[in-house]
mmCIF file of C-alpha atoms in Angstrom:
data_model
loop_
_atom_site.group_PDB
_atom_site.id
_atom_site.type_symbol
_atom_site.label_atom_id
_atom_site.label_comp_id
_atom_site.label_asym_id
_atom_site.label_seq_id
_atom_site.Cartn_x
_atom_site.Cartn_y
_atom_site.Cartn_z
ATOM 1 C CA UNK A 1 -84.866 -148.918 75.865
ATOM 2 C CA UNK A 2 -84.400 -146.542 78.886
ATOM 3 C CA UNK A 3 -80.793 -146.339 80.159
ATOM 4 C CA UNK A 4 -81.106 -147.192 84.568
ATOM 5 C CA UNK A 5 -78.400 -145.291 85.118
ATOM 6 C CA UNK A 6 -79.632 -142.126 83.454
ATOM 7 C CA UNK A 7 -83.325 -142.841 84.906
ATOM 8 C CA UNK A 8 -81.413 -143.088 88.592
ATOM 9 C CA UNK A 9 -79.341 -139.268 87.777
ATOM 10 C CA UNK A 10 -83.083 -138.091 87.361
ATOM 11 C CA UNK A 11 -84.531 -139.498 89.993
ATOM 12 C CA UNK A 12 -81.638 -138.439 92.371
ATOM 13 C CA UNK A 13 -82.222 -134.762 91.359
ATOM 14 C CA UNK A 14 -86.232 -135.270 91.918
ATOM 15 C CA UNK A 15 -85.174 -135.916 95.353
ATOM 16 C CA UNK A 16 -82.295 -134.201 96.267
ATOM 17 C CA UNK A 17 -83.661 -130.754 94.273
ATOM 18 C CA UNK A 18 -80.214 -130.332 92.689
ATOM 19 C CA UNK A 19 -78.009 -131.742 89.929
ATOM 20 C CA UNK A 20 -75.041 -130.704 92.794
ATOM 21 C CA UNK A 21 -76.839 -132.469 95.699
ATOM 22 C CA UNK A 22 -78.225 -135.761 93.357
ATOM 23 C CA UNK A 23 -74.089 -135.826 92.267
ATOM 24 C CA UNK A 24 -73.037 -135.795 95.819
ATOM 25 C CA UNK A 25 -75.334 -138.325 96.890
ATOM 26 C CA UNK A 26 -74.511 -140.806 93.541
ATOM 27 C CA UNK A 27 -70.632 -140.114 94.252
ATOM 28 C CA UNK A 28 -70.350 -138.504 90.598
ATOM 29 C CA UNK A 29 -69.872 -135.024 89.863
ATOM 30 C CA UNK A 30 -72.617 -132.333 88.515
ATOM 31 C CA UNK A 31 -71.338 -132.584 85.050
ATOM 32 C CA UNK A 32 -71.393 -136.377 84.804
ATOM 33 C CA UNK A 33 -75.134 -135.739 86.438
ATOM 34 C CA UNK A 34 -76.099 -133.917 83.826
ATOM 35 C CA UNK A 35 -74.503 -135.496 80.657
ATOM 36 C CA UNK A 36 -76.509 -138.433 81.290
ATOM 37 C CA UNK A 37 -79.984 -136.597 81.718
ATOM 38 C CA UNK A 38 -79.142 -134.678 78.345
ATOM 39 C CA UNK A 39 -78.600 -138.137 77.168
ATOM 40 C CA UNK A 40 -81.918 -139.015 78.601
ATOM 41 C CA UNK A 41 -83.761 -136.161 76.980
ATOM 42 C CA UNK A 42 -82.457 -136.940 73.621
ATOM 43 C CA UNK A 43 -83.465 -140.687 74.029
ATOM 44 C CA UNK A 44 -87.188 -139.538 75.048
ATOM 45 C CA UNK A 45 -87.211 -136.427 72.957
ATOM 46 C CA UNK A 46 -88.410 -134.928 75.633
ATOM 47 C CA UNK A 47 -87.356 -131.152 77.655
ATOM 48 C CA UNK A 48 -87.014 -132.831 81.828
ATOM 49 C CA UNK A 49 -85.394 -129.679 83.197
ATOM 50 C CA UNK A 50 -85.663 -126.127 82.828
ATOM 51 C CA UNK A 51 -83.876 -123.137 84.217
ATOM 52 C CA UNK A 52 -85.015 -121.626 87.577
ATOM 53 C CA UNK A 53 -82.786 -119.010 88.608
ATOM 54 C CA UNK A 54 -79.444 -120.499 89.272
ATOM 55 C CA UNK A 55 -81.283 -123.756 89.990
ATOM 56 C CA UNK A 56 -83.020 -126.343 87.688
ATOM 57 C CA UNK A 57 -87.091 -127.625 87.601
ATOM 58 C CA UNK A 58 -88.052 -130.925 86.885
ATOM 59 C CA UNK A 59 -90.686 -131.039 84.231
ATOM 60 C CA UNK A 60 -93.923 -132.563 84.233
ATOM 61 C CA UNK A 61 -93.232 -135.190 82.002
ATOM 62 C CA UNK A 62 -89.649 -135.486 84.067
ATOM 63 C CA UNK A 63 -91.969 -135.759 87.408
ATOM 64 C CA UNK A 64 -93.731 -138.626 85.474
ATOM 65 C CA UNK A 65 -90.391 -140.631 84.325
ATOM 66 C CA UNK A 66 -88.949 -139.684 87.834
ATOM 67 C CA UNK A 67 -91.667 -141.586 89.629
ATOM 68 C CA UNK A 68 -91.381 -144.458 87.114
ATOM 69 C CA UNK A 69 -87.737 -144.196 87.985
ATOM 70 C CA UNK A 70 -88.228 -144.818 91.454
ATOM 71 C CA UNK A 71 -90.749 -148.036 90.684
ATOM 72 C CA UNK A 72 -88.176 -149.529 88.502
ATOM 73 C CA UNK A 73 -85.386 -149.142 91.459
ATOM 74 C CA UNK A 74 -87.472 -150.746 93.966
ATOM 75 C CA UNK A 75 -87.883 -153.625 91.832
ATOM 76 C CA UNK A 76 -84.139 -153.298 91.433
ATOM 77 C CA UNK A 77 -83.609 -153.178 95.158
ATOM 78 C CA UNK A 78 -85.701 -156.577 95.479
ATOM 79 C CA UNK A 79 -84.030 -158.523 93.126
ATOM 80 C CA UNK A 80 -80.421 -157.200 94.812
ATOM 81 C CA UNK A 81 -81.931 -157.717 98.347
ATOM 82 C CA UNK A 82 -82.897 -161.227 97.604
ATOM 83 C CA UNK A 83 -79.496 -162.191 95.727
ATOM 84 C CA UNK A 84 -77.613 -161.082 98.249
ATOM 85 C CA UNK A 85 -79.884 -163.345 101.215
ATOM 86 C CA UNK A 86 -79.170 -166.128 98.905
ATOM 87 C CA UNK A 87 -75.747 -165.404 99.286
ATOM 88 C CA UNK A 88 -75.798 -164.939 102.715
ATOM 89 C CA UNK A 89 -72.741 -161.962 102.648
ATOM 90 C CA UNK A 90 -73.283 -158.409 102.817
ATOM 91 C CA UNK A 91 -72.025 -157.238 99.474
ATOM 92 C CA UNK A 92 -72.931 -154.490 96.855
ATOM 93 C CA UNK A 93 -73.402 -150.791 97.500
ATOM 94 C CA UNK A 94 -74.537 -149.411 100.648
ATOM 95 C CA UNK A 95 -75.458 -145.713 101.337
ATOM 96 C CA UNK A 96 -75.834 -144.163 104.560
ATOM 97 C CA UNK A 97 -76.326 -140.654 105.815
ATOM 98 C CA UNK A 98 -75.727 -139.430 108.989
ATOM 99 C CA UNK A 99 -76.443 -136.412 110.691
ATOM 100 C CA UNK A 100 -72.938 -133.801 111.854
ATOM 101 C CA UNK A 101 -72.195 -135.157 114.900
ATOM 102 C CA UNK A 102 -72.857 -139.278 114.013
ATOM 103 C CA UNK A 103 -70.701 -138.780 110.742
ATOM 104 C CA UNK A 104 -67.986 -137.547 112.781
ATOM 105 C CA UNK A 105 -68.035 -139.329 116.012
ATOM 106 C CA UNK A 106 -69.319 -142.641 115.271
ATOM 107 C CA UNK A 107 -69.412 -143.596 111.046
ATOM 108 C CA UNK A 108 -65.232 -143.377 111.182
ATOM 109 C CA UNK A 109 -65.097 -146.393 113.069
ATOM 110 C CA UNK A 110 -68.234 -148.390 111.708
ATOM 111 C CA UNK A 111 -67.124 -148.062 108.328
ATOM 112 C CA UNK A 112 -63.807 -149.366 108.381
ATOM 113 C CA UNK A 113 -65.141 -151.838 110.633
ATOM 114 C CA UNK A 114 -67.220 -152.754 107.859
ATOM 115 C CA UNK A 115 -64.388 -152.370 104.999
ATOM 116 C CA UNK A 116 -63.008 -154.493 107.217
ATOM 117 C CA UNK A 117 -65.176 -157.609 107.936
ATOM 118 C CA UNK A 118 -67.122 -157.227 104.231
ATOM 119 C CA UNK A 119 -64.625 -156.654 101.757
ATOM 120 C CA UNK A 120 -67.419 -157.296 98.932
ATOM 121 C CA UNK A 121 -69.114 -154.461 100.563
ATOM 122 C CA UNK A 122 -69.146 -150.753 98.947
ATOM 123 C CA UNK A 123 -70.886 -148.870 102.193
ATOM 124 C CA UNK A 124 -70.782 -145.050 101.311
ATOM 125 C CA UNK A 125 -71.742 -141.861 103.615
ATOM 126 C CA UNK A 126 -73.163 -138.364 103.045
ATOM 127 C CA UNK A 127 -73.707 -135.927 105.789
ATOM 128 C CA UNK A 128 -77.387 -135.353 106.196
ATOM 129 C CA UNK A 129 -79.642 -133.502 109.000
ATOM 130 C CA UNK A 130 -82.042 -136.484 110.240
ATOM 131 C CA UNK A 131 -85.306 -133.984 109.265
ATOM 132 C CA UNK A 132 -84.174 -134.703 105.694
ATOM 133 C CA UNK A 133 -82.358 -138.380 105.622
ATOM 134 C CA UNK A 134 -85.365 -139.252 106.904
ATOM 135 C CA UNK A 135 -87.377 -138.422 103.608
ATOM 136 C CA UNK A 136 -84.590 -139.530 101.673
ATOM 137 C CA UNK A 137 -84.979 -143.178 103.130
ATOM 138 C CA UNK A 138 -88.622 -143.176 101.838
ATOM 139 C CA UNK A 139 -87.829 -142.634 98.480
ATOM 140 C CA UNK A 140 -84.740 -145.287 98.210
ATOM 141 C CA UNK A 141 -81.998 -142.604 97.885
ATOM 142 C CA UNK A 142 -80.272 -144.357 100.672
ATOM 143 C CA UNK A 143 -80.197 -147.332 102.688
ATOM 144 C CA UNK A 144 -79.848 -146.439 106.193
ATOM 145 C CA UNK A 145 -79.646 -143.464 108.073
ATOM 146 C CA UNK A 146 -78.316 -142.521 111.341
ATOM 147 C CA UNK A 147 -81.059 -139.882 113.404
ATOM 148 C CA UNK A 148 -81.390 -138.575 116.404
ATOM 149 C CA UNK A 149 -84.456 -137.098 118.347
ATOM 150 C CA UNK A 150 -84.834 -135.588 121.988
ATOM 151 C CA UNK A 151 -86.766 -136.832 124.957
ATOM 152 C CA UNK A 152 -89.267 -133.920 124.390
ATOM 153 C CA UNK A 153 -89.360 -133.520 120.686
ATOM 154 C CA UNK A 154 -89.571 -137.632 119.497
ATOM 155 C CA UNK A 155 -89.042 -137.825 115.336
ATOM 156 C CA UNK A 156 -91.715 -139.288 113.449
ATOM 157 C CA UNK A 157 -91.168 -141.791 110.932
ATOM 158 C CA UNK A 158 -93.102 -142.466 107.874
ATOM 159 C CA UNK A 159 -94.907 -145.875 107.120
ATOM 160 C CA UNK A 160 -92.399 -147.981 105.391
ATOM 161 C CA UNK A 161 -89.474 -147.109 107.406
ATOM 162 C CA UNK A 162 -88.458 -149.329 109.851
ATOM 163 C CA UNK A 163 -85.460 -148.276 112.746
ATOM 164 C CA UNK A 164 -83.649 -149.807 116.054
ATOM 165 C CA UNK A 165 -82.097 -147.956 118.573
ATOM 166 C CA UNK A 166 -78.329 -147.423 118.720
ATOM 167 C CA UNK A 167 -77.842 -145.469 122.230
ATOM 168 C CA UNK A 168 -78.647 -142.415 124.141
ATOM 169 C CA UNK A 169 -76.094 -139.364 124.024
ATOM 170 C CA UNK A 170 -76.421 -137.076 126.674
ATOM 171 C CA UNK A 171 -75.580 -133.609 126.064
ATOM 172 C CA UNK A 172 -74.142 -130.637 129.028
ATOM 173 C CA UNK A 173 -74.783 -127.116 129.197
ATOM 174 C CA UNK A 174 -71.130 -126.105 127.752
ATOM 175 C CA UNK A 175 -70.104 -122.067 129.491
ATOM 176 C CA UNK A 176 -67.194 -120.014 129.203
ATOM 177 C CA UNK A 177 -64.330 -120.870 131.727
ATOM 178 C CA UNK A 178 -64.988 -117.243 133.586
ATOM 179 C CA UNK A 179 -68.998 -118.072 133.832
ATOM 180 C CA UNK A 180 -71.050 -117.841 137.165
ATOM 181 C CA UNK A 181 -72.252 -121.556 136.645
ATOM 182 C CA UNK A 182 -68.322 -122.489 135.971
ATOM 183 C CA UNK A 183 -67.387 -125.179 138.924
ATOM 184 C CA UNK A 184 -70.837 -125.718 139.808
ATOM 185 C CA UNK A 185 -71.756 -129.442 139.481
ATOM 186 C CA UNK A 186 -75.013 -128.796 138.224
ATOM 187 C CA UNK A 187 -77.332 -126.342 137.262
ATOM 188 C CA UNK A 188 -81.347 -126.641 136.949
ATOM 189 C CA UNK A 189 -83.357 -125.328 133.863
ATOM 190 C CA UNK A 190 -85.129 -123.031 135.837
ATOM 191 C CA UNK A 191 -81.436 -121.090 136.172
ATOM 192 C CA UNK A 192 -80.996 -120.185 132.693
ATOM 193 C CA UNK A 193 -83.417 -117.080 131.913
ATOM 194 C CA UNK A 194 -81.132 -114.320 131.589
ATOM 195 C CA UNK A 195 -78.185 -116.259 129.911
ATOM 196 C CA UNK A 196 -77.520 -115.364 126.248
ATOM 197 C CA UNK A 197 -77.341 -118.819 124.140
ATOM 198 C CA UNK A 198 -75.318 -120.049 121.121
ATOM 199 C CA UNK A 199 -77.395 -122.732 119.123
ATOM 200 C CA UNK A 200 -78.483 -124.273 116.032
ATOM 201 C CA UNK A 201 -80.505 -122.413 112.952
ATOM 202 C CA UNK A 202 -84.251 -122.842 113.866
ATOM 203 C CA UNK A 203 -85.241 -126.098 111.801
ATOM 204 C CA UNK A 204 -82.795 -128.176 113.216
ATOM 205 C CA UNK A 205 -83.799 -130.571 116.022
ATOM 206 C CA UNK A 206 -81.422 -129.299 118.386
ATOM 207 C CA UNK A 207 -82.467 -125.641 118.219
ATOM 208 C CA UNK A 208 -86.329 -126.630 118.407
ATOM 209 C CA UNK A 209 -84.915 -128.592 121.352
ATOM 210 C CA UNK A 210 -83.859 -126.043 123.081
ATOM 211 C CA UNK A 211 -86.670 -123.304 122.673
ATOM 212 C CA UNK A 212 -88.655 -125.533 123.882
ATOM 213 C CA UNK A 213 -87.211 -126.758 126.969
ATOM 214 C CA UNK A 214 -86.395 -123.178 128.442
ATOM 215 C CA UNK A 215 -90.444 -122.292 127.523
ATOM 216 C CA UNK A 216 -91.485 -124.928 129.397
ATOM 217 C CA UNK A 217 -88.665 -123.624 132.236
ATOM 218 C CA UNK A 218 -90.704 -120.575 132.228
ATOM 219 C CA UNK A 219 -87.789 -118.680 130.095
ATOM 220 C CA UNK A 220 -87.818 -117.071 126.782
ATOM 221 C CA UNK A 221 -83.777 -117.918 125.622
ATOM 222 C CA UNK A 222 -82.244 -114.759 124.451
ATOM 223 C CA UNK A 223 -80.693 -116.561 120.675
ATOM 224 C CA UNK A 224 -77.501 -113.999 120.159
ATOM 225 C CA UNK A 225 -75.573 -116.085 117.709
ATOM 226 C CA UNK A 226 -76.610 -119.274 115.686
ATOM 227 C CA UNK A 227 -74.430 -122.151 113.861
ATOM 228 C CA UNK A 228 -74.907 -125.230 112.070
ATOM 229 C CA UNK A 229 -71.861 -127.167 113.806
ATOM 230 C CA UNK A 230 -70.780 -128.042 117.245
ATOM 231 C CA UNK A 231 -67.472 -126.985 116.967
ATOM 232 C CA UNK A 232 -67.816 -123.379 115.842
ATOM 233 C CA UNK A 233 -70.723 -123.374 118.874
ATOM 234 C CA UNK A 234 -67.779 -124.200 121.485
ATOM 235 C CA UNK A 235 -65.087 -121.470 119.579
ATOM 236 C CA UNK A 236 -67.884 -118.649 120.398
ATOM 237 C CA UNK A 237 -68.374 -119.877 124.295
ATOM 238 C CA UNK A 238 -65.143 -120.149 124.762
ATOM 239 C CA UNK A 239 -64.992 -116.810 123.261
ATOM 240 C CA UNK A 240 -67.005 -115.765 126.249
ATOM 241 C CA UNK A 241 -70.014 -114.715 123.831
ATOM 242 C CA UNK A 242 -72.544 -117.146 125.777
ATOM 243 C CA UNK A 243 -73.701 -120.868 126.720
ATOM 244 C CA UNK A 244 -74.550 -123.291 124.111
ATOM 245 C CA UNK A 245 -76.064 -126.867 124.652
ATOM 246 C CA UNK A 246 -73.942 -129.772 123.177
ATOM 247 C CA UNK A 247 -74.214 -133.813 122.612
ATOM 248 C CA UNK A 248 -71.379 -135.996 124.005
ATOM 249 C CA UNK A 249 -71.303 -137.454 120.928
ATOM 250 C CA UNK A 250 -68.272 -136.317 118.216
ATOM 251 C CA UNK A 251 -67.917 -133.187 120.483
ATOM 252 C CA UNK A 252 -64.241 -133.692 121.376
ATOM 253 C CA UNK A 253 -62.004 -131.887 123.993
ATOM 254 C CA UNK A 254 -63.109 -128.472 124.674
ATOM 255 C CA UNK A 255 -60.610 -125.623 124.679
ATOM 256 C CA UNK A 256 -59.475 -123.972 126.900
ATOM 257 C CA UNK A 257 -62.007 -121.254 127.528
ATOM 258 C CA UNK A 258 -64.680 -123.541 128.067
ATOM 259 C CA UNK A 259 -66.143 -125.852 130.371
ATOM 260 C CA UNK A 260 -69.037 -128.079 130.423
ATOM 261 C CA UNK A 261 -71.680 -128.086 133.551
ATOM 262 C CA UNK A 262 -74.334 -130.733 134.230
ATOM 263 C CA UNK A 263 -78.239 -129.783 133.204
ATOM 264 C CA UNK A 264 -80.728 -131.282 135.666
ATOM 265 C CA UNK A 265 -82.114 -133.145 134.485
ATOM 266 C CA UNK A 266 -80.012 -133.888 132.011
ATOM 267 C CA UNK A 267 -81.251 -133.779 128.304
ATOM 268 C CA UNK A 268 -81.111 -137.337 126.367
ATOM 269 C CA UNK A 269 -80.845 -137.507 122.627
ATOM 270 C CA UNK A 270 -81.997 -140.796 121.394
ATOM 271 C CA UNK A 271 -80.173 -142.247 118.129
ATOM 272 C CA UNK A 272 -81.959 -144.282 115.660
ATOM 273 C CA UNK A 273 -80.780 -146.332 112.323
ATOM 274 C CA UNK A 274 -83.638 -146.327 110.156
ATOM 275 C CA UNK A 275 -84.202 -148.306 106.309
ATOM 276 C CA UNK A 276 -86.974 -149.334 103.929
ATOM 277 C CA UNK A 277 -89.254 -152.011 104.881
ATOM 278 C CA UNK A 278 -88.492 -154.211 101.693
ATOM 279 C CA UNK A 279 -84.327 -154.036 102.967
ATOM 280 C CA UNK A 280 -84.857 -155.406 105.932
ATOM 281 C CA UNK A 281 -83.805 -158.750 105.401
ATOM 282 C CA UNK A 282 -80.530 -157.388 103.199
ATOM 283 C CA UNK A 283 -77.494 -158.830 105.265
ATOM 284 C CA UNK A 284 -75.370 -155.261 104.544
ATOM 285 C CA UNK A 285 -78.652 -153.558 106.347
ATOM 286 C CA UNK A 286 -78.614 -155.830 109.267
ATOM 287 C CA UNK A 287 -74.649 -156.005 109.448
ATOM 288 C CA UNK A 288 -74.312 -152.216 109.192
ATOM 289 C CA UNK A 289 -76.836 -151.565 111.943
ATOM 290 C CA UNK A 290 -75.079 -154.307 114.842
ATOM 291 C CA UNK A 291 -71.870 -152.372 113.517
ATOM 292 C CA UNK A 292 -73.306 -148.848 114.420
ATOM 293 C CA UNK A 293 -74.779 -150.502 117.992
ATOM 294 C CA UNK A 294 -71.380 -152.079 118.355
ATOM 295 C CA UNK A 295 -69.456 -148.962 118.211
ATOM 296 C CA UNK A 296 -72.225 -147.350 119.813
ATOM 297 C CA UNK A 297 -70.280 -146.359 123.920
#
């Protein structure tokens, strides 16, 4: 008989691409990841990875078993689901992933609330960008996740997915404390063509975001440096190395170099939580998204 536990270390790396990513997300480490899919090849007899590089491959037949994998914990996820509305408490394991600035200035809070109020309740977090946790809810390789979109860039979701808003973070134009625009109390789109921006990789929401907005301004932005978080995006303004947009949200006191102005009209980022279908009548799903709109100000 097939061991679960090995079929779910398979299936994790079918998703996540890694044995290092599929170990972060289980809460194991890479070596425990892949003892138990050697353990899986010698119960099926059967090669499921193979060297790529510095990376692994799934194999066809591990694409097949991966797949079956999945069915199995769906069926799992049904029978947990339902004993757990019988019971009427949120209890079991939970996973959520949340994108830089959620995990930071929101998930603190809601999950010690939760820890809290549900001590029979194992909720877990990984930090995810919402293009991907999005996918990743599909599959089952978490329960919830916490997105975001913009008000001219919305984020699809696939069939199966279900979400409710949490709130609207606004996000200012952030400059260095010597800038022209520094003082002003607001400053239209149409005034940013010759500044020199810090943002986001492209990919990433905000980045797409912002090339975007400035075409539709009529200006081409002039990219000079690009990072994945917020906070390294405020060191280089207030280095005095050029403007960056950032959220409210997790962004914490600026330093002293930097100051934020007003954008007019001022651009709204829309957070979702978002789960499977089949979980939505799981008390820890319900319970963990009034805790996010609860902490939600």
């Amino acid at each position: 008989m097939l061991d679960l536990a090995r079929l779910r270390a398979l299936h994790a790396v079918s998703v996540h691409g890694t044995v290092g990513a599929a170990a972060a997300a289980l809460g194991y480490t890479p070596s425990a990841v892949s003892q138990q899919i050697a353990k899986l090849e010698r119960e099926t007899r059967t090669t499921l990875l193979e060297r790529r590089g510095r990376g692994v491959a799934l194999t066809a037949d591990a694409l097949h078993l991966a797949d079956t994998a999945r069915q199995l914990m769906a069926v799992m996820e049904r029978a947990e689901t339902e004993l757990e509305q019988r019971r009427g408490v949120p209890s079991g394991r939970l996973t959520i992933a949340a994108f830089a600035s959620a995990a930071r200035g929101l998930l603190p809070q809601v999950l010690a609330d939760l820890a809290r109020r549900h001590p029979a309740l194992d909720a877990r977090m990984n930090e995810v960008d919402p293009h991907l946790s999005i996918d990743l809810v599909a599959k089952g390789a978490v329960d919830v996740a916490v997105v975001h979109d913009w008000d001219i860039a919305p984020l699809p979701t696939p069939p199966g997915v279900e979400q409710a808003v949490i709130g609207d973070d606004l996000c200012d134009l952030v400059v260095p404390a010597e800038h022209r625009f520094a003082g002003r109390t607001s400053v239209r789109r149409e005034e940013l063509k010759d500044e020199r921006w810090i943002t986001q990789p492209p990919g990433l929401v905000c980045h797409e975001w912002l090339v975007r907005t400035l075409r539709e301004a009529g200006c081409e932005p002039d990219i000079a440096h690009q990072a994945e978080e917020n906070p390294t995006l405020v060191a280089l303004v207030a280095a005095g190395l050029g403007v960056a947009l950032i959220p409210r949200l997790g962004r914490g006191p600026l330093p002293s170099g930097a100051v934020t102005v007003r954008l007019d009209p001022v651009p709204v980022r829309r957070l979702y939580a978002l789960w499977r279908t089949g979980a939505s009548g799981r008390p820890a799903v319900s319970e963990t998204v009034r805790g996010l709109r609860r902490h939600w100000v």
